């Protein structure tokens, strides 16, 4: 038996999952959970593969002041509960830059190269790397594998990824990368079983969560994505604005007097659904509200998704179907309906009864819909575990 631990670290939480790998290259989920509220009110939660709770405990803030400390707590919990330490650890790393096109085993030199990419993802990369650095120091011989959100998007045609900027800036790495690649890679593989026609065809995958983007999937490959240089571009998100006239940033600096740190905080934390509604960045709260501001935020969100679906279709020369995934995509029928309503030009028609479902794989297209409409749950942790297991065995 091989035990694979998957860590997905953010600024204030670390999601984790443990898998058991066997001789037939299959992986079995053992448990998963998260340690949230890092640095404020740490809370460890975990459940087994059947969904039965294993732990729900508030921790002392002194014991979990940062992400590196959280990794120690998670590792100790896994080792104690499973009776053995993991044989390898797989990590979600948001940015792989132009060089990292596939998962890679991490050593000190690789970690330094990944840290150098932090300016390209300042609110993600440092936190992704913190548990890696902690483990390297404490257990230098434990295999660790970095799996990149950007890797799935390598291979785009140049016109998809280049901004109209001087070549010197492009050479410095200012270009479109695309993110959520681990989710898209999982969905692309899943479609071969649940909807092979979509796997072979021209499909837009809508990863809609607090962070949101679209991927143009053609023949199982990413050919375009709405996210670009950073995780700010593209769709309206929970607290991020999506596409924005660069002149707005100049206005904030020149007329409003905001410095770079203040602008960064505004764009990452106070815009999107939260900024539009003045209420919340949580789609569940907006759908439950009858306020005009909440309805406006939902309308802007749905309009931008529909608009970008059309852009992705243009990149593929047509559209055969749409797959909704991630938190909003999987669990918010109202948001799905608002989006599909705006896609009449593609002949999209929703089956209201089917769309009311919120769990599992769903076919939500009406019989007269000219394009397929599906809901397929994503599993980034499993994708990371598969990459880690494969690299470990090789």
Short mmCIF file of N, CA and C in Angstrom, two decimals, residues 40 53 73-74 127 140 166 186 193 217 274-275 292 306 315 332 337 355 361 366 374 377 381 392:
data_model
loop_
_atom_site.label_atom_id
_atom_site.label_comp_id
_atom_site.label_asym_id
_atom_site.label_seq_id
_atom_site.Cartn_x
_atom_site.Cartn_y
_atom_site.Cartn_z
N UNK A 40 -6.33 33.01 12.73
CA UNK A 40 -7.42 33.71 13.42
C UNK A 40 -8.18 32.75 14.33
N UNK A 53 -18.09 12.06 9.68
CA UNK A 53 -17.16 12.97 10.32
C UNK A 53 -16.12 12.25 11.16
N UNK A 73 0.27 20.32 11.57
CA UNK A 73 -0.93 19.82 12.24
C UNK A 73 -1.62 18.77 11.36
N UNK A 74 -1.77 19.09 10.08
CA UNK A 74 -2.43 18.16 9.16
C UNK A 74 -1.65 16.86 9.04
N UNK A 127 1.74 30.91 -0.53
CA UNK A 127 1.03 30.02 0.39
C UNK A 127 1.05 28.58 -0.11
N UNK A 140 13.42 15.90 4.50
CA UNK A 140 14.00 16.15 3.17
C UNK A 140 13.92 14.96 2.22
N UNK A 166 4.91 45.24 -25.89
CA UNK A 166 6.26 45.15 -26.46
C UNK A 166 6.86 43.77 -26.21
N UNK A 186 -9.10 17.17 -14.88
CA UNK A 186 -9.96 16.13 -14.32
C UNK A 186 -11.25 16.00 -15.13
N UNK A 193 -15.77 9.23 -20.10
CA UNK A 193 -16.67 8.19 -19.63
C UNK A 193 -18.12 8.59 -19.63
N UNK A 217 -12.29 23.62 -24.52
CA UNK A 217 -11.73 22.27 -24.61
C UNK A 217 -12.09 21.68 -25.97
N UNK A 274 -19.02 40.60 -4.41
CA UNK A 274 -19.02 41.33 -3.14
C UNK A 274 -19.13 42.83 -3.38
N UNK A 275 -18.33 43.35 -4.30
CA UNK A 275 -18.36 44.77 -4.57
C UNK A 275 -19.67 45.21 -5.21
N UNK A 292 -32.28 44.34 -4.69
CA UNK A 292 -31.97 44.73 -6.08
C UNK A 292 -30.48 44.61 -6.36
N UNK A 306 -21.81 34.34 -20.07
CA UNK A 306 -22.35 34.10 -21.41
C UNK A 306 -21.49 34.77 -22.48
N UNK A 315 -12.94 30.81 -30.35
CA UNK A 315 -11.60 30.21 -30.36
C UNK A 315 -11.60 28.79 -30.90
N UNK A 332 -25.46 25.59 -7.73
CA UNK A 332 -26.30 26.79 -7.81
C UNK A 332 -27.16 26.74 -9.07
N UNK A 337 -29.16 28.64 -14.51
CA UNK A 337 -30.31 29.06 -15.31
C UNK A 337 -30.10 30.46 -15.87
N UNK A 355 -32.34 20.70 -14.00
CA UNK A 355 -31.44 21.71 -13.47
C UNK A 355 -31.61 21.91 -11.96
N UNK A 361 -23.38 13.98 -11.38
CA UNK A 361 -23.39 14.27 -12.81
C UNK A 361 -24.84 14.48 -13.26
N UNK A 366 -32.62 20.63 -22.22
CA UNK A 366 -33.96 20.27 -22.68
C UNK A 366 -33.84 19.45 -23.97
N UNK A 374 -24.26 20.08 -19.31
CA UNK A 374 -23.96 19.06 -18.31
C UNK A 374 -23.44 19.71 -17.03
N UNK A 377 -19.16 17.13 -11.40
CA UNK A 377 -18.34 17.53 -10.24
C UNK A 377 -16.85 17.37 -10.52
N UNK A 381 -8.22 17.30 -6.01
CA UNK A 381 -7.37 16.50 -5.10
C UNK A 381 -7.05 15.13 -5.70
N UNK A 392 5.62 8.91 -8.57
CA UNK A 392 6.29 8.10 -7.55
C UNK A 392 6.63 6.72 -8.08
#
